[in-house]
PDB file of C-alpha atoms and ligand atoms in Angstrom:
ATOM      1  CA  MET I  16     -37.337   7.059  13.749  1.00 56.00           C
ATOM      2  CA  ARG I  17     -35.281   6.366  10.586  1.00 61.00           C
ATOM      3  CA  THR I  18     -32.025   4.464  11.218  1.00 60.00           C
ATOM      4  CA  THR I  19     -28.774   4.999   9.342  1.00 69.00           C
ATOM      5  CA  ASN I  20     -27.954   2.066   7.062  1.00 90.00           C
ATOM      6  CA  LYS I  21     -24.468   0.626   6.570  1.00 92.00           C
ATOM      7  CA  TYR I  22     -23.907   2.522   3.325  1.00 95.00           C
ATOM      8  CA  GLU I  23     -24.830   5.881   4.841  1.00 95.00           C
ATOM      9  CA  SER I  24     -22.677   5.155   7.858  1.00 96.00           C
ATOM     10  CA  PHE I  25     -19.708   4.229   5.630  1.00 97.00           C
ATOM     11  CA  VAL I  26     -20.084   7.410   3.549  1.00 97.00           C
ATOM     12  CA  SER I  27     -20.425   9.538   6.662  1.00 96.00           C
ATOM     13  CA  ASN I  28     -17.309   8.106   8.354  1.00 97.00           C
ATOM     14  CA  VAL I  29     -15.185   8.326   5.206  1.00 98.00           C
ATOM     15  CA  THR I  30     -16.290  11.871   4.372  1.00 97.00           C
ATOM     16  CA  LYS I  31     -15.905  13.166   7.939  1.00 97.00           C
ATOM     17  CA  TRP I  32     -12.352  11.810   7.987  1.00 97.00           C
ATOM     18  CA  GLY I  33     -11.709  13.545   4.665  1.00 97.00           C
ATOM     19  CA  ILE I  34     -12.780  16.965   5.969  1.00 96.00           C
ATOM     20  CA  ASP I  35      -9.700  17.055   8.210  1.00 95.00           C
ATOM     21  CA  HIS I  36      -7.281  14.937   6.190  1.00 96.00           C
ATOM     22  CA  LEU I  37      -7.883  15.514   2.484  1.00 96.00           C
ATOM     23  CA  GLY I  38      -4.672  15.919   0.471  1.00 95.00           C
ATOM     24  CA  VAL I  39      -4.259  19.249  -1.316  1.00 94.00           C
ATOM     25  CA  PHE I  40      -3.673  18.855  -5.048  1.00 97.00           C
ATOM     26  CA  PRO I  41      -4.118  21.586  -7.679  1.00 96.00           C
ATOM     27  CA  TRP I  42      -6.476  19.452  -9.773  1.00 96.00           C
ATOM     28  CA  ARG I  43      -8.950  18.811  -6.960  1.00 95.00           C
ATOM     29  CA  PHE I  44     -12.079  20.972  -7.239  1.00 87.00           C
ATOM     30  CA  CYS I  45     -10.526  22.488 -10.400  1.00 93.00           C
ATOM     31  CA  GLU I  46     -13.170  23.851 -12.803  1.00 94.00           C
ATOM     32  CA  ASP I  47     -11.215  23.482 -16.047  1.00 97.00           C
ATOM     33  CA  SER I  48     -12.332  20.394 -17.991  1.00 97.00           C
ATOM     34  CA  TYR I  49      -9.119  20.379 -20.046  1.00 98.00           C
ATOM     35  CA  LYS I  50      -6.909  20.296 -16.936  1.00 98.00           C
ATOM     36  CA  ILE I  51      -8.979  17.616 -15.215  1.00 98.00           C
ATOM     37  CA  LEU I  52      -9.023  15.386 -18.302  1.00 98.00           C
ATOM     38  CA  ILE I  53      -5.273  15.622 -18.909  1.00 98.00           C
ATOM     39  CA  THR I  54      -4.545  15.166 -15.193  1.00 98.00           C
ATOM     40  CA  GLU I  55      -6.639  11.995 -15.017  1.00 97.00           C
ATOM     41  CA  ILE I  56      -4.762  10.655 -18.056  1.00 97.00           C
ATOM     42  CA  LEU I  57      -1.418  11.465 -16.414  1.00 97.00           C
ATOM     43  CA  LEU I  58      -2.529   9.768 -13.178  1.00 96.00           C
ATOM     44  CA  VAL I  59      -3.196   6.404 -14.851  1.00 94.00           C
ATOM     45  CA  ARG I  60      -0.747   3.912 -13.296  1.00 91.00           C
ATOM     46  CA  THR I  61       1.304   6.857 -12.004  1.00 95.00           C
ATOM     47  CA  SER I  62       1.664   8.121  -8.445  1.00 93.00           C
ATOM     48  CA  ARG I  63      -0.017  11.391  -7.612  1.00 95.00           C
ATOM     49  CA  ASP I  64       3.221  12.714  -6.115  1.00 95.00           C
ATOM     50  CA  LYS I  65       4.967  12.314  -9.469  1.00 97.00           C
ATOM     51  CA  VAL I  66       2.103  14.015 -11.308  1.00 98.00           C
ATOM     52  CA  ASN I  67       2.010  16.782  -8.709  1.00 97.00           C
ATOM     53  CA  ALA I  68       5.725  17.445  -9.261  1.00 98.00           C
ATOM     54  CA  ILE I  69       5.241  18.261 -12.971  1.00 98.00           C
ATOM     55  CA  TRP I  70       1.660  19.642 -12.881  1.00 98.00           C
ATOM     56  CA  GLN I  71       2.422  23.371 -12.588  1.00 97.00           C
ATOM     57  CA  ASP I  72       5.116  23.213 -15.285  1.00 98.00           C
ATOM     58  CA  PHE I  73       2.850  21.293 -17.634  1.00 98.00           C
ATOM     59  CA  PHE I  74      -0.071  23.717 -17.435  1.00 98.00           C
ATOM     60  CA  ALA I  75       2.167  26.791 -17.399  1.00 98.00           C
ATOM     61  CA  ARG I  76       3.635  25.578 -20.707  1.00 98.00           C
ATOM     62  CA  PHE I  77       0.277  24.361 -22.117  1.00 98.00           C
ATOM     63  CA  PRO I  78      -2.410  26.512 -20.441  1.00 98.00           C
ATOM     64  CA  THR I  79      -5.127  25.595 -22.945  1.00 97.00           C
ATOM     65  CA  ILE I  80      -6.085  22.686 -25.151  1.00 97.00           C
ATOM     66  CA  SER I  81      -5.156  24.836 -28.178  1.00 98.00           C
ATOM     67  CA  ALA I  82      -1.664  25.456 -26.829  1.00 98.00           C
ATOM     68  CA  LEU I  83      -1.252  21.728 -26.242  1.00 98.00           C
ATOM     69  CA  ALA I  84      -2.507  20.887 -29.739  1.00 98.00           C
ATOM     70  CA  LYS I  85       0.098  23.223 -31.271  1.00 98.00           C
ATOM     71  CA  SER I  86       2.989  21.613 -29.378  1.00 98.00           C
ATOM     72  CA  THR I  87       5.205  18.683 -30.376  1.00 97.00           C
ATOM     73  CA  PRO I  88       5.685  15.235 -28.808  1.00 97.00           C
ATOM     74  CA  SER I  89       9.196  16.196 -27.719  1.00 97.00           C
ATOM     75  CA  GLU I  90       7.987  19.356 -25.944  1.00 98.00           C
ATOM     76  CA  ILE I  91       5.387  17.350 -24.015  1.00 98.00           C
ATOM     77  CA  SER I  92       7.838  14.539 -23.389  1.00 97.00           C
ATOM     78  CA  SER I  93      10.421  16.925 -21.939  1.00 97.00           C
ATOM     79  CA  ILE I  94       7.958  17.869 -19.178  1.00 97.00           C
ATOM     80  CA  ILE I  95       6.353  14.508 -18.433  1.00 97.00           C
ATOM     81  CA  HIS I  96       9.520  12.377 -18.589  1.00 96.00           C
ATOM     82  CA  PRO I  97       9.606  11.825 -14.769  1.00 96.00           C
ATOM     83  CA  LEU I  98       6.317   9.906 -15.119  1.00 96.00           C
ATOM     84  CA  GLY I  99       7.826   7.248 -17.398  1.00 91.00           C
ATOM     85  CA  LEU I 100       6.740   6.013 -20.857  1.00 88.00           C
ATOM     86  CA  GLN I 101       6.969   9.673 -21.828  1.00 88.00           C
ATOM     87  CA  ARG I 102       7.283   9.238 -25.586  1.00 90.00           C
ATOM     88  CA  ILE I 103       4.198   7.057 -25.938  1.00 94.00           C
ATOM     89  CA  ARG I 104       2.212   9.183 -23.524  1.00 96.00           C
ATOM     90  CA  ALA I 105       3.279  12.445 -25.175  1.00 97.00           C
ATOM     91  CA  SER I 106       2.139  11.197 -28.595  1.00 97.00           C
ATOM     92  CA  GLN I 107      -1.205  10.020 -27.208  1.00 97.00           C
ATOM     93  CA  ILE I 108      -1.830  13.289 -25.370  1.00 98.00           C
ATOM     94  CA  LEU I 109      -0.943  15.350 -28.439  1.00 98.00           C
ATOM     95  CA  GLU I 110      -3.167  13.223 -30.677  1.00 98.00           C
ATOM     96  CA  LEU I 111      -6.054  13.667 -28.251  1.00 98.00           C
ATOM     97  CA  ALA I 112      -5.531  17.450 -28.046  1.00 98.00           C
ATOM     98  CA  ILE I 113      -5.454  17.792 -31.840  1.00 98.00           C
ATOM     99  CA  ARG I 114      -8.624  15.737 -32.178  1.00 97.00           C
ATOM    100  CA  LEU I 115     -10.445  17.765 -29.527  1.00 98.00           C
ATOM    101  CA  VAL I 116      -9.469  21.029 -31.238  1.00 98.00           C
ATOM    102  CA  GLU I 117     -10.122  19.926 -34.818  1.00 97.00           C
ATOM    103  CA  GLU I 118     -13.288  17.893 -34.308  1.00 96.00           C
ATOM    104  CA  LEU I 119     -14.883  19.280 -31.148  1.00 96.00           C
ATOM    105  CA  ASP I 120     -13.865  22.967 -31.148  1.00 97.00           C
ATOM    106  CA  GLY I 121     -11.569  22.285 -28.199  1.00 96.00           C
ATOM    107  CA  ILE I 122     -14.489  21.329 -25.957  1.00 97.00           C
ATOM    108  CA  VAL I 123     -14.226  18.263 -23.719  1.00 97.00           C
ATOM    109  CA  PRO I 124     -17.473  16.279 -24.127  1.00 96.00           C
ATOM    110  CA  LEU I 125     -19.278  15.924 -20.797  1.00 95.00           C
ATOM    111  CA  ASN I 126     -20.836  12.613 -21.694  1.00 95.00           C
ATOM    112  CA  ILE I 127     -19.114   9.454 -20.472  1.00 96.00           C
ATOM    113  CA  ASP I 128     -19.648   7.409 -23.639  1.00 96.00           C
ATOM    114  CA  ALA I 129     -18.537  10.207 -25.969  1.00 96.00           C
ATOM    115  CA  LEU I 130     -15.491  10.983 -23.836  1.00 97.00           C
ATOM    116  CA  ALA I 131     -14.524   7.329 -23.307  1.00 97.00           C
ATOM    117  CA  ARG I 132     -14.590   6.717 -27.073  1.00 96.00           C
ATOM    118  CA  LEU I 133     -11.773   9.212 -27.667  1.00 96.00           C
ATOM    119  CA  LYS I 134      -8.454   7.434 -28.178  1.00 95.00           C
ATOM    120  CA  GLY I 135      -6.297   7.624 -25.059  1.00 93.00           C
ATOM    121  CA  VAL I 136      -9.209   8.286 -22.676  1.00 97.00           C
ATOM    122  CA  GLY I 137     -11.150   5.117 -21.775  1.00 95.00           C
ATOM    123  CA  GLN I 138     -13.941   4.392 -19.317  1.00 96.00           C
ATOM    124  CA  TYR I 139     -12.191   5.157 -16.022  1.00 96.00           C
ATOM    125  CA  VAL I 140     -10.693   8.489 -17.125  1.00 97.00           C
ATOM    126  CA  ALA I 141     -14.006   9.568 -18.690  1.00 98.00           C
ATOM    127  CA  SER I 142     -15.978   8.680 -15.592  1.00 98.00           C
ATOM    128  CA  ALA I 143     -13.501  10.321 -13.203  1.00 98.00           C
ATOM    129  CA  THR I 144     -13.224  13.474 -15.336  1.00 98.00           C
ATOM    130  CA  ILE I 145     -16.979  14.015 -15.433  1.00 98.00           C
ATOM    131  CA  CYS I 146     -17.495  13.248 -11.753  1.00 97.00           C
ATOM    132  CA  PHE I 147     -14.606  15.402 -10.512  1.00 97.00           C
ATOM    133  CA  LEU I 148     -15.538  18.276 -12.825  1.00 97.00           C
ATOM    134  CA  THR I 149     -19.309  18.375 -12.458  1.00 96.00           C
ATOM    135  CA  GLY I 150     -20.115  16.380  -9.322  1.00 96.00           C
ATOM    136  CA  GLU I 151     -22.200  13.941 -11.366  1.00 97.00           C
ATOM    137  CA  LYS I 152     -22.541  10.627  -9.525  1.00 97.00           C
ATOM    138  CA  THR I 153     -20.578   8.412 -11.905  1.00 97.00           C
ATOM    139  CA  LEU I 154     -18.929   5.090 -11.047  1.00 97.00           C
ATOM    140  CA  VAL I 155     -15.274   5.823 -10.330  1.00 97.00           C
ATOM    141  CA  ILE I 156     -13.323   2.803  -9.214  1.00 95.00           C
ATOM    142  CA  ASP I 157      -9.588   2.278  -9.142  1.00 91.00           C
ATOM    143  CA  SER I 158      -7.420  -0.109  -7.128  1.00 90.00           C
ATOM    144  CA  ASN I 159      -7.387   2.185  -4.063  1.00 91.00           C
ATOM    145  CA  ILE I 160     -11.146   2.665  -3.969  1.00 95.00           C
ATOM    146  CA  ASN I 161     -11.731  -1.013  -4.680  1.00 95.00           C
ATOM    147  CA  ARG I 162      -9.479  -2.154  -1.849  1.00 96.00           C
ATOM    148  CA  VAL I 163     -11.205  -0.041   0.821  1.00 97.00           C
ATOM    149  CA  ILE I 164     -14.754  -0.906  -0.265  1.00 97.00           C
ATOM    150  CA  ASP I 165     -14.000  -4.588  -0.800  1.00 96.00           C
ATOM    151  CA  ARG I 166     -12.288  -5.036   2.548  1.00 97.00           C
ATOM    152  CA  PHE I 167     -14.821  -2.951   4.470  1.00 97.00           C
ATOM    153  CA  PHE I 168     -17.965  -4.663   3.165  1.00 96.00           C
ATOM    154  CA  SER I 169     -16.821  -8.197   2.269  1.00 94.00           C
ATOM    155  CA  GLY I 170     -13.704  -8.602   4.397  1.00 95.00           C
ATOM    156  CA  GLU I 171     -11.830  -9.848   1.342  1.00 91.00           C
ATOM    157  CA  ASP I 172      -9.497  -8.765  -1.430  1.00 90.00           C
ATOM    158  CA  HIS I 173     -11.098  -9.806  -4.709  1.00 86.00           C
ATOM    159  CA  ASP I 174      -9.150  -9.872  -7.972  1.00 80.00           C
ATOM    160  CA  ASN I 175     -11.779  -7.817  -9.767  1.00 86.00           C
ATOM    161  CA  TYR I 176     -13.961  -4.792  -9.055  1.00 92.00           C
ATOM    162  CA  LYS I 177     -17.306  -6.604  -9.335  1.00 93.00           C
ATOM    163  CA  SER I 178     -18.429  -6.615  -5.703  1.00 93.00           C
ATOM    164  CA  SER I 179     -17.155  -3.065  -5.098  1.00 95.00           C
ATOM    165  CA  MET I 180     -19.082  -1.845  -8.128  1.00 95.00           C
ATOM    166  CA  THR I 181     -22.267  -3.384  -6.745  1.00 95.00           C
ATOM    167  CA  ILE I 182     -21.693  -1.598  -3.423  1.00 96.00           C
ATOM    168  CA  LEU I 183     -20.956   1.712  -5.173  1.00 97.00           C
ATOM    169  CA  GLU I 184     -24.167   1.386  -7.180  1.00 96.00           C
ATOM    170  CA  ARG I 185     -26.021   1.346  -3.858  1.00 96.00           C
ATOM    171  CA  ILE I 186     -24.033   4.251  -2.423  1.00 97.00           C
ATOM    172  CA  LEU I 187     -24.254   6.687  -5.330  1.00 97.00           C
ATOM    173  CA  PRO I 188     -28.051   7.250  -5.191  1.00 95.00           C
ATOM    174  CA  LEU I 189     -27.907   8.225  -1.494  1.00 95.00           C
ATOM    175  CA  ASP I 190     -29.392  11.633  -0.729  1.00 92.00           C
ATOM    176  CA  ASN I 191     -26.987  14.395   0.270  1.00 90.00           C
ATOM    177  CA  LEU I 192     -23.970  12.505  -1.075  1.00 95.00           C
ATOM    178  CA  ASP I 193     -21.143  14.931  -1.876  1.00 96.00           C
ATOM    179  CA  VAL I 194     -19.690  12.549  -4.427  1.00 97.00           C
ATOM    180  CA  ARG I 195     -16.433  14.416  -5.037  1.00 97.00           C
ATOM    181  CA  MET I 196     -15.692  14.737  -1.334  1.00 97.00           C
ATOM    182  CA  PHE I 197     -16.594  11.068  -0.852  1.00 98.00           C
ATOM    183  CA  TYR I 198     -14.307   9.814  -3.639  1.00 97.00           C
ATOM    184  CA  PHE I 199     -11.385  12.079  -2.705  1.00 97.00           C
ATOM    185  CA  SER I 200     -11.669  10.984   0.934  1.00 97.00           C
ATOM    186  CA  LEU I 201     -11.864   7.324  -0.081  1.00 97.00           C
ATOM    187  CA  ILE I 202      -8.801   7.642  -2.326  1.00 96.00           C
ATOM    188  CA  ASP I 203      -6.803   9.343   0.437  1.00 96.00           C
ATOM    189  CA  LEU I 204      -7.913   6.929   3.140  1.00 97.00           C
ATOM    190  CA  GLY I 205      -6.861   4.018   0.937  1.00 96.00           C
ATOM    191  CA  TYR I 206      -3.549   5.717   0.217  1.00 94.00           C
ATOM    192  CA  GLU I 207      -2.854   6.438   3.898  1.00 95.00           C
ATOM    193  CA  TYR I 208      -4.005   3.229   5.576  1.00 97.00           C
ATOM    194  CA  CYS I 209      -5.567   0.640   3.304  1.00 97.00           C
ATOM    195  CA  ARG I 210      -2.463  -0.354   1.386  1.00 95.00           C
ATOM    196  CA  ARG I 211      -1.564  -3.924   0.422  1.00 93.00           C
ATOM    197  CA  VAL I 212      -0.544  -4.404   4.059  1.00 95.00           C
ATOM    198  CA  PRO I 213      -3.172  -2.297   5.828  1.00 96.00           C
ATOM    199  CA  ASP I 214      -2.540  -0.137   8.878  1.00 97.00           C
ATOM    200  CA  CYS I 215      -5.915  -0.854  10.482  1.00 97.00           C
ATOM    201  CA  GLU I 216      -4.923   0.374  13.929  1.00 96.00           C
ATOM    202  CA  LYS I 217      -4.831   3.951  12.621  1.00 97.00           C
ATOM    203  CA  CYS I 218      -7.814   3.716  10.269  1.00 97.00           C
ATOM    204  CA  VAL I 219     -11.042   5.523  11.164  1.00 97.00           C
ATOM    205  CA  LEU I 220     -13.062   2.574   9.779  1.00 97.00           C
ATOM    206  CA  ARG I 221     -11.421  -0.077  11.964  1.00 96.00           C
ATOM    207  CA  THR I 222     -14.337  -0.737  14.367  1.00 96.00           C
ATOM    208  CA  SER I 223     -16.834  -1.489  11.591  1.00 95.00           C
ATOM    209  CA  CYS I 224     -14.581  -2.864   8.835  1.00 97.00           C
ATOM    210  CA  SER I 225     -15.230  -6.569   8.062  1.00 96.00           C
ATOM    211  CA  TYR I 226     -11.607  -7.176   7.125  1.00 96.00           C
ATOM    212  CA  ASN I 227     -10.278  -5.814  10.414  1.00 96.00           C
ATOM    213  CA  ILE I 228     -12.982  -7.485  12.521  1.00 94.00           C
ATOM    214  CA  HIS I 229     -12.484 -10.933  10.949  1.00 88.00           C
ATOM    215  CA  ARG I 230      -8.741 -11.011  11.321  1.00 79.00           C
ATOM    216  CA  HIS I 231      -8.963 -10.673  15.122  1.00 65.00           C
TER     217      HIS I 231
HETATM  218  S1  SF4 O  30      -9.767  -0.972   8.851  1.00 64.45           S
HETATM  219 FE1  SF4 O  30      -7.997  -1.776   7.723  1.00 64.45          FE
HETATM  220  S2  SF4 O  30      -8.815  -3.053   6.065  1.00 64.45           S
HETATM  221 FE2  SF4 O  30     -10.501  -1.769   6.868  1.00 64.45          FE
HETATM  222  S3  SF4 O  30     -10.537   0.026   5.531  1.00 64.45           S
HETATM  223 FE3  SF4 O  30      -9.243   0.548   7.289  1.00 64.45          FE
HETATM  224  S4  SF4 O  30      -7.132   0.023   6.703  1.00 64.45           S
HETATM  225 FE4  SF4 O  30      -8.538  -0.973   5.231  1.00 64.45          FE
END
């Protein structure tokens, strides 16, 4: 009989937890590439609660990439100011929208390299946008995801994402992996429990997590 390996077991526990606990955000399972791309840009170094607070207003005012491209930095800035660095971010977002409209007919490229090359996008946003839009198994790793994977498998907090990336490269090819559900669950689990000071007693991974096991 085939046994479940540690990667499958990790994915299963994380995803099962997510089924009952996943946070509800308007950009999750959204099918609009424009909205997902702009949301991922807004989420960079910004809390999801802050982005959530301005999300409806932003897309009510700029429902399409064309509407955004016709706006001004001050119009964008007036909506995103609670996120901070609003002037710089507004200019970058407007520049990106204009470029997408003028050079790519307003279509977000669904190729990581092509998307990442656009000014203001970058590797993480490109990878997350394509994964969360299409379900393609791309490498999506931020500080939250890194912390959970690193602690669970190595029992440590590394300064870089190297070991977590190696683990993710083994997880992504797994059969039957619902990659969006897996990543969303991982992000939420990290947000709820695996913070800088982790709350392991409440975490569903506590009995098999190297970090929790080694500290006792
Ligand atoms: S058991 Fe603790 S260290 Fe391990 S993933 Fe959960 S919160 Fe993080």
